[in-house]
Coordinates of C-alpha atoms in Angstrom, one line a residue:
M25 CA 11.5 10.1 2.9
L26 CA 12.0 6.5 3.1
L27 CA 9.5 5.1 1.7
S28 CA 11.0 2.0 -0.5
I29 CA 10.8 -1.2 0.8
E30 CA 14.3 -1.3 -1.0
D31 CA 15.8 1.2 1.2
L32 CA 15.2 -1.0 4.4
I33 CA 17.8 -3.5 2.9
D34 CA 21.4 -2.9 3.1
P35 CA 23.0 -1.5 0.8
D36 CA 26.2 -4.0 0.7
F37 CA 24.4 -6.8 0.7
Q38 CA 25.4 -9.9 -1.9
T39 CA 21.9 -9.7 -3.2
Y40 CA 21.2 -5.7 -3.3
E41 CA 22.4 -4.7 -6.2
E42 CA 20.8 -7.8 -7.6
L43 CA 17.2 -7.7 -6.4
K44 CA 16.9 -4.1 -7.8
Q45 CA 18.3 -5.0 -12.0
L46 CA 15.3 -8.0 -11.4
K47 CA 12.8 -5.8 -10.2
N48 CA 14.1 -3.2 -12.7
D49 CA 14.7 -5.2 -16.1
F50 CA 10.9 -7.0 -15.4
L51 CA 9.3 -3.8 -14.0
D52 CA 8.4 -4.9 -10.0
Q53 CA 8.2 -1.6 -8.4
D54 CA 5.4 -0.2 -6.5
E55 CA 3.0 -2.3 -7.2
I56 CA -1.3 -2.3 -6.0
F57 CA -2.6 -5.0 -5.5
I58 CA -5.9 -5.7 -5.7
L59 CA -7.7 -8.8 -3.5
L60 CA -11.4 -9.0 -4.7
K61 CA -13.5 -11.3 -2.1
P62 CA -17.2 -12.4 -1.8
K63 CA -18.0 -11.6 1.9
E64 CA -19.5 -15.5 2.1
P65 CA -17.4 -17.6 0.8
R66 CA -17.7 -18.3 -3.1
P67 CA -16.6 -17.6 -6.4
L68 CA -17.4 -14.3 -8.0
N69 CA -20.6 -14.8 -10.7
K70 CA -20.8 -13.2 -13.8
Q71 CA -22.4 -9.5 -12.5
E72 CA -19.4 -8.8 -10.1
L73 CA -17.2 -9.9 -13.4
C74 CA -18.6 -7.7 -15.5
A75 CA -18.5 -4.8 -13.7
L76 CA -14.9 -5.4 -12.6
R77 CA -13.8 -5.7 -15.7
S78 CA -15.1 -2.4 -16.9
W79 CA -13.9 -0.9 -14.1
I80 CA -10.1 -2.3 -15.2
F81 CA -11.2 -0.9 -18.8
D82 CA -11.8 2.3 -17.6
I83 CA -8.4 2.9 -15.0
T84 CA -6.6 1.5 -18.6
E85 CA -7.3 3.6 -20.5
Y86 CA -8.5 6.9 -19.0
R87 CA -5.6 7.1 -16.8
K88 CA -2.7 8.5 -18.2
D89 CA -0.7 7.3 -13.9
I90 CA -0.8 3.8 -14.4
R91 CA 1.7 1.7 -16.6
A92 CA -0.4 -1.4 -16.4
V93 CA -2.9 -3.6 -15.1
V94 CA -2.1 -7.8 -14.4
S95 CA -5.8 -9.4 -13.6
T96 CA -8.0 -12.8 -13.7
L97 CA -9.6 -11.6 -15.8
G98 CA -6.6 -11.3 -18.6
I99 CA -5.9 -14.9 -17.8
Q100 CA -5.5 -16.0 -21.2
W101 CA -5.2 -20.5 -22.6
P102 CA -4.2 -21.5 -25.2
K103 CA -6.5 -23.5 -27.8
E104 CA -5.9 -25.8 -30.9
T105 CA -8.0 -26.7 -33.0
D106 CA -7.8 -29.0 -37.0
S107 CA -8.0 -25.5 -38.1
K108 CA -6.6 -22.7 -36.1
F109 CA -5.0 -22.4 -33.2
Q110 CA -5.9 -20.0 -30.4
V111 CA -5.0 -18.1 -27.3
T112 CA -8.0 -17.2 -25.0
P113 CA -9.1 -15.5 -21.5
I114 CA -9.5 -18.9 -19.0
L115 CA -12.3 -15.8 -17.3
N116 CA -14.0 -14.7 -20.5
P117 CA -17.7 -14.0 -19.8
D118 CA -20.2 -12.6 -22.7
C119 CA -20.9 -9.2 -20.1
L120 CA -22.4 -7.6 -23.8
R121 CA -25.5 -9.9 -22.9
G122 CA -25.3 -9.8 -19.4
E123 CA -28.9 -12.3 -19.2
K124 CA -27.6 -15.1 -20.8
N125 CA -26.2 -17.9 -18.1
E126 CA -22.9 -18.6 -18.5
E127 CA -22.8 -20.5 -14.5
E128 CA -22.0 -23.9 -15.5
Q129 CA -19.1 -22.6 -18.2
L130 CA -18.0 -20.1 -15.3
K131 CA -18.0 -23.0 -13.2
K132 CA -15.5 -24.7 -15.6
S133 CA -12.8 -21.4 -15.9
Y134 CA -12.2 -21.4 -11.6
A135 CA -11.6 -25.0 -11.8
Q136 CA -9.0 -24.5 -14.9
L137 CA -7.7 -21.3 -13.4
V138 CA -7.0 -23.3 -10.0
T139 CA -4.5 -25.8 -11.4
S140 CA -2.9 -23.5 -13.8
P141 CA -0.3 -21.3 -12.9
W142 CA -1.1 -18.5 -11.8
K143 CA -3.1 -21.1 -8.3
G144 CA -1.8 -18.7 -4.9
S145 CA -0.6 -15.8 -7.4
L146 CA -3.9 -14.7 -9.3
I147 CA -6.9 -16.5 -8.7
G148 CA -6.8 -17.8 -5.2
N149 CA -6.2 -22.0 -4.4
D150 CA -9.7 -21.9 -3.9
G151 CA -11.0 -20.6 -6.7
N152 CA -13.2 -17.0 -4.1
D153 CA -12.1 -14.9 -5.6
V154 CA -9.5 -13.0 -7.5
G155 CA -6.9 -10.0 -8.3
V156 CA -5.9 -7.5 -10.2
L157 CA -2.3 -6.2 -10.3
I158 CA -2.2 -2.7 -11.1
Y159 CA 1.5 -0.7 -11.7
P160 CA 1.0 2.8 -11.4
N161 CA 3.7 5.3 -13.5
A162 CA 6.7 6.1 -11.5
R163 CA 7.6 10.1 -11.0
S164 CA 9.5 12.0 -13.7
D165 CA 9.9 14.9 -10.7
S166 CA 12.2 14.4 -7.9
S167 CA 9.0 13.5 -5.0
F168 CA 9.2 13.6 -1.3
Y169 CA 7.3 11.0 -0.5
G170 CA 8.1 7.7 -2.7
T171 CA 8.9 7.2 -6.4
F172 CA 4.9 7.6 -7.6
N173 CA 2.0 10.1 -6.9
L174 CA 0.5 8.4 -4.1
E175 CA -2.7 10.6 -4.3
V176 CA -3.5 7.8 -7.8
I177 CA -3.7 5.0 -4.6
D178 CA -7.1 7.2 -3.4
E179 CA -8.3 7.9 -7.0
L180 CA -8.4 3.9 -7.4
K181 CA -10.6 3.0 -4.4
K182 CA -12.6 6.1 -4.0
S183 CA -13.4 4.9 -8.3
L184 CA -13.4 0.7 -7.2
F185 CA -15.5 1.8 -4.2
D186 CA -18.2 4.0 -6.8
N187 CA -17.8 1.5 -10.1
V188 CA -17.4 -2.0 -8.4
L189 CA -18.4 -2.0 -4.1
T190 CA -21.4 -0.3 -4.4
K191 CA -23.3 -2.1 -7.2
H192 CA -21.8 -5.0 -5.5
P193 CA -21.7 -5.3 -2.3
D194 CA -21.4 -8.6 -0.6
L195 CA -17.8 -8.1 -3.0
K196 CA -14.8 -7.4 0.0
A197 CA -11.6 -5.4 -1.3
H198 CA -7.9 -6.2 0.3
W199 CA -4.8 -3.5 -1.1
I200 CA -1.4 -5.1 -0.1
G201 CA 1.7 -4.8 -1.9
D202 CA 4.6 -1.8 -2.3
G203 CA 2.6 0.4 -3.1
I204 CA 0.2 0.7 -0.6
F205 CA 2.8 0.4 2.4
Q206 CA 4.2 3.4 0.6
Y207 CA 1.2 5.6 0.8
Y208 CA 0.1 3.8 4.6
L209 CA 3.8 4.8 5.9
K210 CA 3.5 7.7 4.2
T211 CA -0.7 8.1 6.0
G212 CA 2.0 7.2 9.4
Y213 CA 4.3 9.8 9.4
E214 CA 1.6 11.9 8.5
T215 CA 0.1 11.7 11.8
V216 CA 3.9 12.0 13.5
P217 CA 4.2 16.3 14.8
G218 CA -0.1 15.4 15.3
L219 CA 1.3 12.7 17.9
N220 CA 4.1 15.3 18.5
L221 CA 1.6 18.0 19.9
L222 CA -0.4 15.5 21.9
I223 CA 2.7 14.4 24.3
S224 CA 3.7 18.1 24.1
L225 CA 0.6 19.1 25.6
F226 CA 0.1 16.1 28.0
V227 CA 4.0 17.0 29.5
I228 CA 2.0 19.8 30.4
I229 CA -0.3 18.8 32.6
F230 CA 1.7 16.1 33.1
F231 CA 4.3 18.2 35.1
F232 CA 1.5 20.7 36.2
F233 CA -0.2 18.1 37.9
F234 CA 2.8 16.4 39.5
L235 CA 5.2 19.1 39.7
G236 CA 2.7 22.4 40.7
T237 CA 3.9 24.5 37.6
F238 CA 3.7 24.6 34.5
K239 CA 7.7 25.9 33.9
S240 CA 9.1 23.1 34.7
S241 CA 7.8 22.4 31.3
F242 CA 8.4 24.9 29.1
L243 CA 12.0 24.0 30.0
F244 CA 11.8 20.6 29.4
L245 CA 10.1 21.0 25.9
Q246 CA 12.3 23.2 24.9
L247 CA 15.0 20.6 26.3
V248 CA 14.0 18.6 23.2
T249 CA 13.4 21.0 20.9
W250 CA 16.9 21.3 21.1
I251 CA 18.5 18.4 21.6
S252 CA 16.2 17.2 18.1
L253 CA 18.3 19.8 15.8
P254 CA 21.3 18.8 16.4
V255 CA 20.5 15.2 15.6
Y256 CA 18.0 17.1 12.4
A257 CA 20.6 18.5 11.6
G258 CA 22.8 15.8 11.8
M259 CA 20.3 13.9 9.6
A260 CA 20.2 16.0 6.7
I261 CA 24.2 16.5 7.1
F262 CA 25.0 13.0 5.8
D263 CA 22.0 12.5 4.2
H264 CA 20.3 9.5 6.0
P265 CA 16.2 9.6 5.2
I266 CA 13.7 9.8 7.6
D267 CA 12.2 5.7 7.9
V268 CA 10.0 4.0 9.9
L269 CA 13.2 3.9 13.1
S270 CA 13.9 7.4 12.8
S271 CA 10.2 9.4 12.8
S272 CA 9.8 8.7 15.9
L273 CA 12.9 9.8 17.1
S274 CA 11.4 13.1 19.1
L275 CA 9.1 10.4 20.9
M276 CA 12.4 8.5 22.0
I277 CA 14.5 11.7 22.6
F278 CA 11.6 12.3 25.1
V279 CA 11.5 8.8 26.7
A280 CA 14.8 9.2 27.3
S281 CA 14.9 12.7 28.7
L282 CA 12.2 12.6 30.3
E283 CA 13.1 10.2 34.4
D284 CA 16.2 12.4 34.3
F285 CA 14.7 16.1 34.4
I286 CA 11.5 15.4 36.8
F287 CA 15.0 13.5 39.0
L288 CA 16.3 17.3 39.0
S289 CA 13.5 18.9 38.5
K290 CA 12.8 17.1 42.3
L291 CA 16.5 17.6 43.8
S292 CA 15.9 22.1 42.8

């Protein structure tokens, strides 16, 4: 089943292979990007940053299905003195001493971040949001849905909610990225059978109300079924995936057949 954005691109495009090679070289695939920001415009405070750092440490340390995590808290900058040269995080609150007031230091850190190359990616243009970029491990075995275990997203959402958002209700999280695209596309695919059943029920009621019989509705539904079978069989034979459009084939066949069927029913 088609879930990857790359699979929506025509393989005959000259840049298709270059895109795949680029994503493979930089391990840029299935990314899950979380944008955290307060509900009112302001930078994250020390307590919120420390809660986020603790959560990032937990998922990095204890989850084996996460390949890498990149965040605003991990952005580093070189510092040079007379005796040494070191690279330290720009946004580095002292979480071991929670009572320590670091408001001025955090303001300087945010000001430095919004003038850095990471402006507009891991830090917002106004410095009022931070980003967490998560790369899940690709599945080693074949998968019907997507290229990684999409249950990871549900688990990450619950974990972030329990460990960060419930403790700091002023924060809100936005989930974006290729991995999120796959997640919601899978959710959409899973609703299609239920939608088809609902339409079938509507057809039965609609036909009885306007034609005065249940027989015509069952004949119509059988017609749609028999037309759909060779279509999906052909897709399977020619190895055509179910994508955003083809997942609605049954609905398109239904709409295309409805008018002619009612017309022929009236003639008879």
